[in-house]
CSV table of N, CA and C and ligand atoms in Angstrom, one decimal:
chain,number,residue,atom,x,y,z
Q,218,MET,N,147.0,21.9,92.4
Q,218,MET,CA,145.6,22.1,93.0
Q,218,MET,C,145.0,23.3,92.2
Q,219,THR,N,143.9,23.0,91.5
Q,219,THR,CA,143.2,24.0,90.8
Q,219,THR,C,142.2,24.7,91.7
Q,220,GLU,N,141.7,25.9,91.2
Q,220,GLU,CA,140.7,26.6,91.9
Q,220,GLU,C,139.4,25.7,92.1
Q,221,ARG,N,139.1,25.0,91.0
Q,221,ARG,CA,137.9,24.1,91.1
Q,221,ARG,C,138.1,23.0,92.1
Q,222,SER,N,139.3,22.4,92.2
Q,222,SER,CA,139.4,21.3,93.2
Q,222,SER,C,139.5,21.9,94.6
Q,223,LEU,N,140.0,23.1,94.8
Q,223,LEU,CA,139.9,23.7,96.1
Q,223,LEU,C,138.5,23.9,96.5
Q,224,CYS,N,137.7,24.4,95.6
Q,224,CYS,CA,136.2,24.6,95.9
Q,224,CYS,C,135.6,23.2,96.2
Q,225,ALA,N,136.0,22.2,95.5
Q,225,ALA,CA,135.4,20.9,95.8
Q,225,ALA,C,135.8,20.4,97.2
Q,226,ALA,N,137.0,20.8,97.6
Q,226,ALA,CA,137.5,20.4,99.0
Q,226,ALA,C,136.6,21.1,100.0
Q,227,ALA,N,136.3,22.4,99.7
Q,227,ALA,CA,135.4,23.1,100.6
Q,227,ALA,C,134.0,22.5,100.7
Q,228,VAL,N,133.5,22.1,99.6
Q,228,VAL,CA,132.2,21.4,99.6
Q,228,VAL,C,132.2,20.1,100.4
Q,229,ALA,N,133.3,19.4,100.2
Q,229,ALA,CA,133.4,18.1,101.0
Q,229,ALA,C,133.5,18.4,102.5
Q,230,ALA,N,134.3,19.4,102.8
Q,230,ALA,CA,134.5,19.8,104.3
Q,230,ALA,C,133.1,20.2,104.9
Q,231,MET,N,132.3,20.8,104.1
Q,231,MET,CA,131.0,21.3,104.6
Q,231,MET,C,130.1,20.1,105.1
Q,232,GLN,N,130.4,18.9,104.6
Q,232,GLN,CA,129.7,17.7,105.1
Q,232,GLN,C,129.9,17.4,106.6
Q,233,ASN,N,131.0,17.9,107.1
Q,233,ASN,CA,131.3,17.7,108.5
Q,233,ASN,C,130.8,18.8,109.4
Q,234,ALA,N,130.1,19.8,108.9
Q,234,ALA,CA,129.6,20.9,109.7
Q,234,ALA,C,128.8,20.4,110.8
Q,235,TYR,N,129.0,21.0,112.0
Q,235,TYR,CA,128.1,20.7,113.2
Q,235,TYR,C,127.3,21.9,113.4
Q,236,ALA,N,126.1,21.9,112.9
Q,236,ALA,CA,125.3,23.1,112.9
Q,236,ALA,C,123.8,22.8,113.3
Q,237,PRO,N,123.6,22.2,114.5
Q,237,PRO,CA,122.3,21.8,114.9
Q,237,PRO,C,121.4,23.0,115.2
Q,238,TYR,N,122.0,24.2,115.4
Q,238,TYR,CA,121.2,25.4,115.9
Q,238,TYR,C,120.8,26.3,114.7
Q,239,SER,N,121.8,26.7,113.9
Q,239,SER,CA,121.4,27.5,112.7
Q,239,SER,C,121.0,26.7,111.5
Q,240,ARG,N,121.4,25.4,111.5
Q,240,ARG,CA,121.2,24.6,110.3
Q,240,ARG,C,122.0,25.1,109.1
Q,241,TYR,N,122.8,26.1,109.2
Q,241,TYR,CA,123.7,26.6,108.1
Q,241,TYR,C,125.0,25.8,108.2
Q,242,CYS,N,125.3,25.1,107.1
Q,242,CYS,CA,126.5,24.3,107.1
Q,242,CYS,C,127.5,25.0,106.2
Q,243,VAL,N,128.7,25.1,106.7
Q,243,VAL,CA,129.8,25.9,106.0
Q,243,VAL,C,131.0,25.1,105.9
Q,244,GLY,N,131.7,25.2,104.7
Q,244,GLY,CA,133.0,24.5,104.5
Q,244,GLY,C,134.0,25.5,104.0
Q,245,ALA,N,135.3,25.2,104.3
Q,245,ALA,CA,136.4,26.0,103.9
Q,245,ALA,C,137.5,25.1,103.5
Q,246,ALA,N,138.3,25.5,102.5
Q,246,ALA,CA,139.5,24.8,102.2
Q,246,ALA,C,140.6,25.8,101.9
Q,247,LEU,N,141.7,25.7,102.7
Q,247,LEU,CA,142.8,26.6,102.6
Q,247,LEU,C,144.0,26.0,102.0
Q,248,LEU,N,144.5,26.5,100.9
Q,248,LEU,CA,145.7,26.0,100.2
Q,248,LEU,C,146.9,26.7,100.7
Q,249,THR,N,148.0,25.9,101.1
Q,249,THR,CA,149.2,26.5,101.5
Q,249,THR,C,150.1,26.7,100.3
Q,250,LYS,N,151.1,27.6,100.4
Q,250,LYS,CA,152.0,27.8,99.3
Q,250,LYS,C,152.8,26.5,99.0
Q,251,SER,N,152.9,25.6,100.1
Q,251,SER,CA,153.6,24.4,99.9
Q,251,SER,C,152.8,23.3,99.2
Q,252,GLY,N,151.5,23.6,99.0
Q,252,GLY,CA,150.6,22.7,98.2
Q,252,GLY,C,149.7,21.9,99.1
Q,253,LYS,N,149.7,22.1,100.4
Q,253,LYS,CA,148.8,21.3,101.3
Q,253,LYS,C,147.5,22.0,101.4
Q,254,VAL,N,146.4,21.2,101.7
Q,254,VAL,CA,145.1,21.8,101.9
Q,254,VAL,C,144.6,21.5,103.3
Q,255,TYR,N,144.2,22.5,104.0
Q,255,TYR,CA,143.6,22.4,105.3
Q,255,TYR,C,142.2,22.7,105.2
Q,256,THR,N,141.3,21.8,105.6
Q,256,THR,CA,139.9,22.1,105.5
Q,256,THR,C,139.3,22.5,106.9
Q,257,GLY,N,138.1,23.1,106.8
Q,257,GLY,CA,137.4,23.4,108.1
Q,257,GLY,C,135.9,23.4,107.9
Q,258,CYS,N,135.2,23.3,109.0
Q,258,CYS,CA,133.7,23.4,108.9
Q,258,CYS,C,133.3,24.2,110.1
Q,259,ASN,N,132.1,24.7,110.1
Q,259,ASN,CA,131.6,25.4,111.3
Q,259,ASN,C,131.3,24.4,112.4
Q,260,ILE,N,131.5,24.8,113.6
Q,260,ILE,CA,131.2,24.0,114.8
Q,260,ILE,C,130.5,24.8,115.8
Q,261,GLU,N,129.2,24.5,115.9
Q,261,GLU,CA,128.3,25.3,116.7
Q,261,GLU,C,128.3,24.8,118.2
Q,262,ASN,N,127.7,25.5,119.1
Q,262,ASN,CA,127.7,25.2,120.5
Q,262,ASN,C,126.4,25.6,121.1
Q,263,ALA,N,125.9,24.8,122.1
Q,263,ALA,CA,124.6,25.1,122.7
Q,263,ALA,C,124.7,26.5,123.4
Q,264,SER,N,125.9,26.9,123.8
Q,264,SER,CA,126.1,28.2,124.4
Q,264,SER,C,126.2,29.3,123.4
Q,265,PHE,N,126.1,29.0,122.1
Q,265,PHE,CA,126.2,29.9,121.0
Q,265,PHE,C,127.5,30.6,120.8
Q,266,SER,N,128.0,31.4,121.7
Q,266,SER,CA,129.1,32.2,121.4
Q,266,SER,C,130.4,31.4,121.2
Q,267,PRO,N,130.6,30.2,121.7
Q,267,PRO,CA,131.8,29.4,121.4
Q,267,PRO,C,131.8,28.9,119.9
Q,268,THR,N,130.7,29.1,119.2
Q,268,THR,CA,130.7,28.6,117.8
Q,268,THR,C,131.8,29.2,117.0
Q,269,VAL,N,132.4,28.3,116.2
Q,269,VAL,CA,133.6,28.8,115.4
Q,269,VAL,C,133.2,28.5,113.9
Q,270,CYS,N,133.6,29.5,113.1
Q,270,CYS,CA,133.3,29.4,111.7
Q,270,CYS,C,134.3,28.4,111.0
Q,271,ALA,N,133.8,28.0,109.8
Q,271,ALA,CA,134.6,27.1,109.0
Q,271,ALA,C,136.0,27.7,108.6
Q,272,GLU,N,136.0,28.9,108.2
Q,272,GLU,CA,137.2,29.6,107.8
Q,272,GLU,C,138.3,29.6,108.9
Q,273,ARG,N,137.8,29.9,110.1
Q,273,ARG,CA,138.8,30.0,111.2
Q,273,ARG,C,139.2,28.6,111.6
Q,274,THR,N,138.3,27.6,111.5
Q,274,THR,CA,138.8,26.2,111.8
Q,274,THR,C,139.9,25.9,110.8
Q,275,ALA,N,139.8,26.2,109.6
Q,275,ALA,CA,140.8,25.8,108.6
Q,275,ALA,C,142.1,26.6,108.9
Q,276,VAL,N,142.0,27.9,109.1
Q,276,VAL,CA,143.2,28.7,109.4
Q,276,VAL,C,143.9,28.2,110.7
Q,277,PHE,N,143.1,27.9,111.7
Q,277,PHE,CA,143.8,27.5,113.0
Q,277,PHE,C,144.3,26.1,112.9
Q,278,LYS,N,143.7,25.3,112.1
Q,278,LYS,CA,144.3,23.9,111.9
Q,278,LYS,C,145.7,24.1,111.2
Q,279,ALA,N,145.7,24.9,110.2
Q,279,ALA,CA,146.9,25.1,109.4
Q,279,ALA,C,148.0,25.7,110.3
Q,280,VAL,N,147.7,26.8,111.0
Q,280,VAL,CA,148.7,27.5,111.8
Q,280,VAL,C,149.2,26.6,112.9
Q,281,SER,N,148.3,25.8,113.5
Q,281,SER,CA,148.8,25.0,114.6
Q,281,SER,C,149.6,23.8,114.1
Q,282,GLU,N,149.6,23.6,112.8
Q,282,GLU,CA,150.5,22.6,112.2
Q,282,GLU,C,151.8,23.2,111.6
Q,283,GLY,N,152.0,24.5,111.9
Q,283,GLY,CA,153.2,25.2,111.5
Q,283,GLY,C,153.2,25.9,110.2
Q,284,GLU,N,152.0,26.0,109.6
Q,284,GLU,CA,151.8,26.6,108.3
Q,284,GLU,C,151.4,28.1,108.5
Q,285,ARG,N,152.1,29.0,107.7
Q,285,ARG,CA,151.7,30.4,107.8
Q,285,ARG,C,151.7,31.0,106.4
Q,286,ASP,N,152.1,30.3,105.4
Q,286,ASP,CA,152.1,30.9,104.0
Q,286,ASP,C,151.0,30.3,103.2
Q,287,PHE,N,150.0,31.1,102.9
Q,287,PHE,CA,148.8,30.6,102.3
Q,287,PHE,C,148.7,31.2,100.9
Q,288,ALA,N,148.1,30.3,100.0
Q,288,ALA,CA,148.0,30.7,98.6
Q,288,ALA,C,146.5,31.1,98.2
Q,289,MET,N,145.6,30.5,98.8
Q,289,MET,CA,144.2,30.6,98.4
Q,289,MET,C,143.2,30.0,99.4
Q,290,LEU,N,142.0,30.6,99.4
Q,290,LEU,CA,141.0,30.0,100.3
Q,290,LEU,C,139.7,29.8,99.5
Q,291,ALA,N,139.0,28.7,99.7
Q,291,ALA,CA,137.7,28.5,99.1
Q,291,ALA,C,136.6,28.3,100.2
Q,292,VAL,N,135.5,28.9,100.1
Q,292,VAL,CA,134.4,28.9,101.1
Q,292,VAL,C,133.1,28.6,100.4
Q,293,CYS,N,132.3,27.7,101.1
Q,293,CYS,CA,130.9,27.5,100.6
Q,293,CYS,C,130.0,27.3,101.8
Q,294,GLY,N,128.7,27.5,101.6
Q,294,GLY,CA,127.8,27.2,102.7
Q,294,GLY,C,126.4,27.4,102.2
Q,295,GLY,N,125.5,26.9,103.1
Q,295,GLY,CA,124.1,27.1,102.8
Q,295,GLY,C,123.2,26.4,103.8
Q,296,LYS,N,121.9,26.7,103.9
Q,296,LYS,CA,121.0,26.1,104.8
Q,296,LYS,C,120.9,24.6,104.5
Q,297,GLU,N,121.1,23.8,105.5
Q,297,GLU,CA,121.1,22.3,105.4
Q,297,GLU,C,122.1,21.8,104.4
Q,298,GLY,N,123.1,22.7,104.2
Q,298,GLY,CA,124.2,22.2,103.3
Q,298,GLY,C,123.9,22.4,101.8
Q,299,GLU,N,122.8,23.1,101.5
Q,299,GLU,CA,122.4,23.3,100.1
Q,299,GLU,C,123.0,24.6,99.7
Q,300,ILE,N,123.9,24.6,98.7
Q,300,ILE,CA,124.5,25.9,98.2
Q,300,ILE,C,123.5,26.6,97.2
Q,301,ALA,N,123.1,27.7,97.7
Q,301,ALA,CA,122.1,28.5,96.9
Q,301,ALA,C,122.7,29.8,96.5
Q,302,GLY,N,124.0,30.0,96.6
Q,302,GLY,CA,124.6,31.3,96.4
Q,302,GLY,C,125.9,31.4,97.2
Q,303,VAL,N,126.6,32.5,97.1
Q,303,VAL,CA,127.8,32.6,97.9
Q,303,VAL,C,127.5,32.7,99.4
Q,304,PHE,N,128.4,32.3,100.2
Q,304,PHE,CA,128.4,32.4,101.6
Q,304,PHE,C,129.6,33.1,102.1
Q,305,PRO,N,129.5,34.4,102.1
Q,305,PRO,CA,130.7,35.2,102.4
Q,305,PRO,C,131.3,35.1,103.8
Q,306,PRO,N,132.6,35.1,103.9
Q,306,PRO,CA,133.2,35.1,105.3
Q,306,PRO,C,132.7,36.2,106.2
Q,307,CYS,N,132.5,35.9,107.5
Q,307,CYS,CA,132.1,37.0,108.4
Q,307,CYS,C,133.3,37.9,108.7
Q,308,GLY,N,133.0,39.0,109.3
Q,308,GLY,CA,134.1,40.0,109.6
Q,308,GLY,C,135.2,39.4,110.5
Q,309,VAL,N,134.9,38.6,111.4
Q,309,VAL,CA,135.9,38.0,112.3
Q,309,VAL,C,136.9,37.2,111.5
Q,310,CYS,N,136.3,36.4,110.6
Q,310,CYS,CA,137.2,35.5,109.7
Q,310,CYS,C,138.0,36.3,108.8
Q,311,ARG,N,137.4,37.4,108.2
Q,311,ARG,CA,138.2,38.3,107.4
Q,311,ARG,C,139.4,38.9,108.1
Q,312,GLN,N,139.2,39.2,109.4
Q,312,GLN,CA,140.2,39.8,110.2
Q,312,GLN,C,141.3,38.7,110.5
Q,313,VAL,N,140.9,37.5,110.8
Q,313,VAL,CA,141.9,36.4,111.0
Q,313,VAL,C,142.7,36.2,109.7
Q,314,LEU,N,142.1,36.2,108.6
Q,314,LEU,CA,142.8,36.0,107.3
Q,314,LEU,C,143.8,37.2,107.2
Q,315,ALA,N,143.4,38.4,107.5
Q,315,ALA,CA,144.3,39.5,107.4
Q,315,ALA,C,145.6,39.4,108.2
Q,316,GLU,N,145.5,38.6,109.3
Q,316,GLU,CA,146.7,38.4,110.1
Q,316,GLU,C,147.8,37.6,109.3
Q,317,PHE,N,147.4,36.8,108.4
Q,317,PHE,CA,148.4,35.9,107.8
Q,317,PHE,C,148.5,36.1,106.3
Q,318,CYS,N,147.5,36.8,105.7
Q,318,CYS,CA,147.4,36.8,104.2
Q,318,CYS,C,147.5,38.3,103.7
Q,319,PRO,N,148.1,38.5,102.6
Q,319,PRO,CA,148.3,39.8,102.0
Q,319,PRO,C,147.0,40.3,101.4
Q,320,PRO,N,146.9,41.6,101.0
Q,320,PRO,CA,145.7,42.2,100.5
Q,320,PRO,C,145.3,41.5,99.2
Q,321,GLU,N,146.2,41.0,98.4
Q,321,GLU,CA,145.9,40.3,97.1
Q,321,GLU,C,145.5,38.9,97.2
Q,322,PHE,N,145.5,38.4,98.5
Q,322,PHE,CA,145.2,37.0,98.7
Q,322,PHE,C,143.8,36.6,98.1
Q,323,PRO,N,143.7,35.6,97.3
Q,323,PRO,CA,142.4,35.2,96.6
Q,323,PRO,C,141.5,34.4,97.5
Q,324,VAL,N,140.3,34.8,97.5
Q,324,VAL,CA,139.2,34.1,98.3
Q,324,VAL,C,138.1,33.7,97.2
Q,325,LEU,N,137.9,32.4,97.1
Q,325,LEU,CA,136.9,31.9,96.2
Q,325,LEU,C,135.6,31.6,96.9
Q,326,LEU,N,134.6,32.2,96.5
Q,326,LEU,CA,133.2,31.9,97.1
Q,326,LEU,C,132.4,31.1,96.2
Q,327,VAL,N,132.2,29.9,96.6
Q,327,VAL,CA,131.4,28.9,95.8
Q,327,VAL,C,130.0,29.4,95.7
Q,328,CYS,N,129.4,29.4,94.5
Q,328,CYS,CA,128.0,29.9,94.4
Q,328,CYS,C,127.1,28.9,93.8
Q,329,GLY,N,127.6,27.7,93.3
Q,329,GLY,CA,126.8,26.7,92.8
Q,329,GLY,C,127.7,25.5,92.4
Q,330,ALA,N,127.1,24.6,91.7
Q,330,ALA,CA,127.9,23.4,91.3
Q,330,ALA,C,128.9,23.9,90.2
Q,331,ASP,N,130.2,23.7,90.6
Q,331,ASP,CA,131.2,24.1,89.6
Q,331,ASP,C,131.3,25.6,89.3
Q,332,THR,N,130.7,26.4,90.1
Q,332,THR,CA,130.8,27.9,89.9
Q,332,THR,C,131.3,28.6,91.2
Q,333,PHE,N,132.1,29.6,91.0
Q,333,PHE,CA,132.5,30.3,92.1
Q,333,PHE,C,132.9,31.8,91.7
Q,334,GLU,N,132.9,32.7,92.7
Q,334,GLU,CA,133.3,34.0,92.4
Q,334,GLU,C,134.7,34.2,93.1
Q,335,ARG,N,135.5,35.0,92.5
Q,335,ARG,CA,136.9,35.2,93.0
Q,335,ARG,C,137.0,36.7,93.6
Q,336,TYR,N,137.4,36.8,94.8
Q,336,TYR,CA,137.7,38.1,95.4
Q,336,TYR,C,139.1,38.1,96.0
Q,337,THR,N,139.6,39.3,96.2
Q,337,THR,CA,140.8,39.5,97.0
Q,337,THR,C,140.4,39.8,98.4
Q,338,LEU,N,141.4,39.5,99.3
Q,338,LEU,CA,141.1,39.8,100.7
Q,338,LEU,C,140.8,41.3,100.9
Q,339,ALA,N,141.6,42.1,100.1
Q,339,ALA,CA,141.4,43.6,100.2
Q,339,ALA,C,140.0,44.0,99.8
Q,340,GLU,N,139.4,43.3,98.8
Q,340,GLU,CA,138.0,43.6,98.4
Q,340,GLU,C,137.0,43.2,99.5
Q,341,LEU,N,137.3,42.2,100.3
Q,341,LEU,CA,136.4,41.7,101.4
Q,341,LEU,C,136.7,42.5,102.6
Q,342,LEU,N,137.9,43.0,102.8
Q,342,LEU,CA,138.3,43.8,104.0
Q,342,LEU,C,139.1,45.0,103.6
Q,343,PRO,N,138.4,46.0,103.1
Q,343,PRO,CA,139.1,47.3,102.7
Q,343,PRO,C,139.6,48.0,103.9
Q,344,ARG,N,140.7,48.7,103.8
Q,344,ARG,CA,141.3,49.4,104.9
Q,344,ARG,C,141.4,48.6,106.2
Q,345,GLY,N,141.8,47.3,106.0
Q,345,GLY,CA,141.9,46.4,107.1
Q,345,GLY,C,143.0,46.7,108.1
Q,346,PHE,N,142.8,46.3,109.3
Q,346,PHE,CA,143.8,46.5,110.3
Q,346,PHE,C,144.6,45.2,110.4
Q,347,GLY,N,145.9,45.3,110.1
Q,347,GLY,CA,146.7,44.1,110.1
Q,347,GLY,C,148.0,44.3,110.9
Q,348,PRO,N,148.9,43.3,111.0
Q,348,PRO,CA,150.1,43.4,111.7
Q,348,PRO,C,151.0,44.5,111.4
Q,349,ALA,N,150.9,45.0,110.1
Q,349,ALA,CA,151.8,46.1,109.7
Q,349,ALA,C,151.5,47.4,110.5
Q,350,PHE,N,150.3,47.6,110.9
Q,350,PHE,CA,149.9,48.8,111.7
Q,350,PHE,C,150.7,48.8,113.0
Q,351,LEU,N,150.8,47.6,113.7
Q,351,LEU,CA,151.5,47.6,114.9
Q,351,LEU,C,153.0,47.7,114.7
Q,352,GLU,N,153.5,47.2,113.6
Q,352,GLU,CA,154.9,47.3,113.3
Q,352,GLU,C,155.4,48.7,112.9
Q,353,SER,N,154.4,49.5,112.4
Q,353,SER,CA,154.8,50.8,111.9
Q,353,SER,C,155.0,51.8,113.0
Q,354,GLY,N,154.5,51.5,114.2
Q,354,GLY,CA,154.6,52.4,115.3
Q,354,GLY,C,153.7,53.6,115.3
Q,355,VAL,N,152.7,53.6,114.5
Q,355,VAL,CA,151.7,54.7,114.4
Q,355,VAL,C,151.0,54.9,115.7
K,618,THU,N1,129.6,30.8,109.6
K,618,THU,C1,130.8,30.3,109.1
K,618,THU,O1,131.1,29.1,109.3
K,618,THU,N2,131.6,31.2,108.4
K,618,THU,C2,131.3,32.5,108.2
K,618,THU,O2,132.1,33.2,107.8
K,618,THU,C3,129.9,33.0,108.6
K,618,THU,C4,129.1,32.2,109.5
K,618,THU,C5,128.8,29.9,110.4
K,618,THU,C6,128.6,30.2,111.8
K,618,THU,C7,127.3,29.5,112.2
K,618,THU,O3,127.5,28.2,112.6
K,618,THU,C8,126.5,29.6,110.9
K,618,THU,O4,127.5,29.9,109.9
K,618,THU,C9,125.4,30.6,110.9
K,618,THU,O5,125.9,31.9,111.2
């Protein structure tokens, strides 16, 4: 699985977004170390707060299938599904990623057709709060 094909999987997943309220469609594709890809889209709700982001959909799908070792994540999004630049993960999704992924975990942000920017989780969530803090007994 190449970085480009993971980005393409995120773009395909975006087609399933259920976003009648914001009209922002988001897709995510999460690659496991075993080579499987779990995709996700945002799923909005008339009550607004139950809305779940694409990244968390992908992570929760994977974890609920027994996967915990992840290699890379690709994310894309845009109004009406038109990608006009990067669609960075929200803070809650960064925190969920920090539960399972190390600081060097790569996050690809799709910014156009066949183009993406590469970040590490630590760049997106500096000084993050993760499981190690609870294990350290501080
Ligand atoms: N959204 C995501 O799917 N991922 C993010 O990280 C940021 C926001 C969704 C939630 C909502 O359906 C729409 O984008 C607008 O906030």
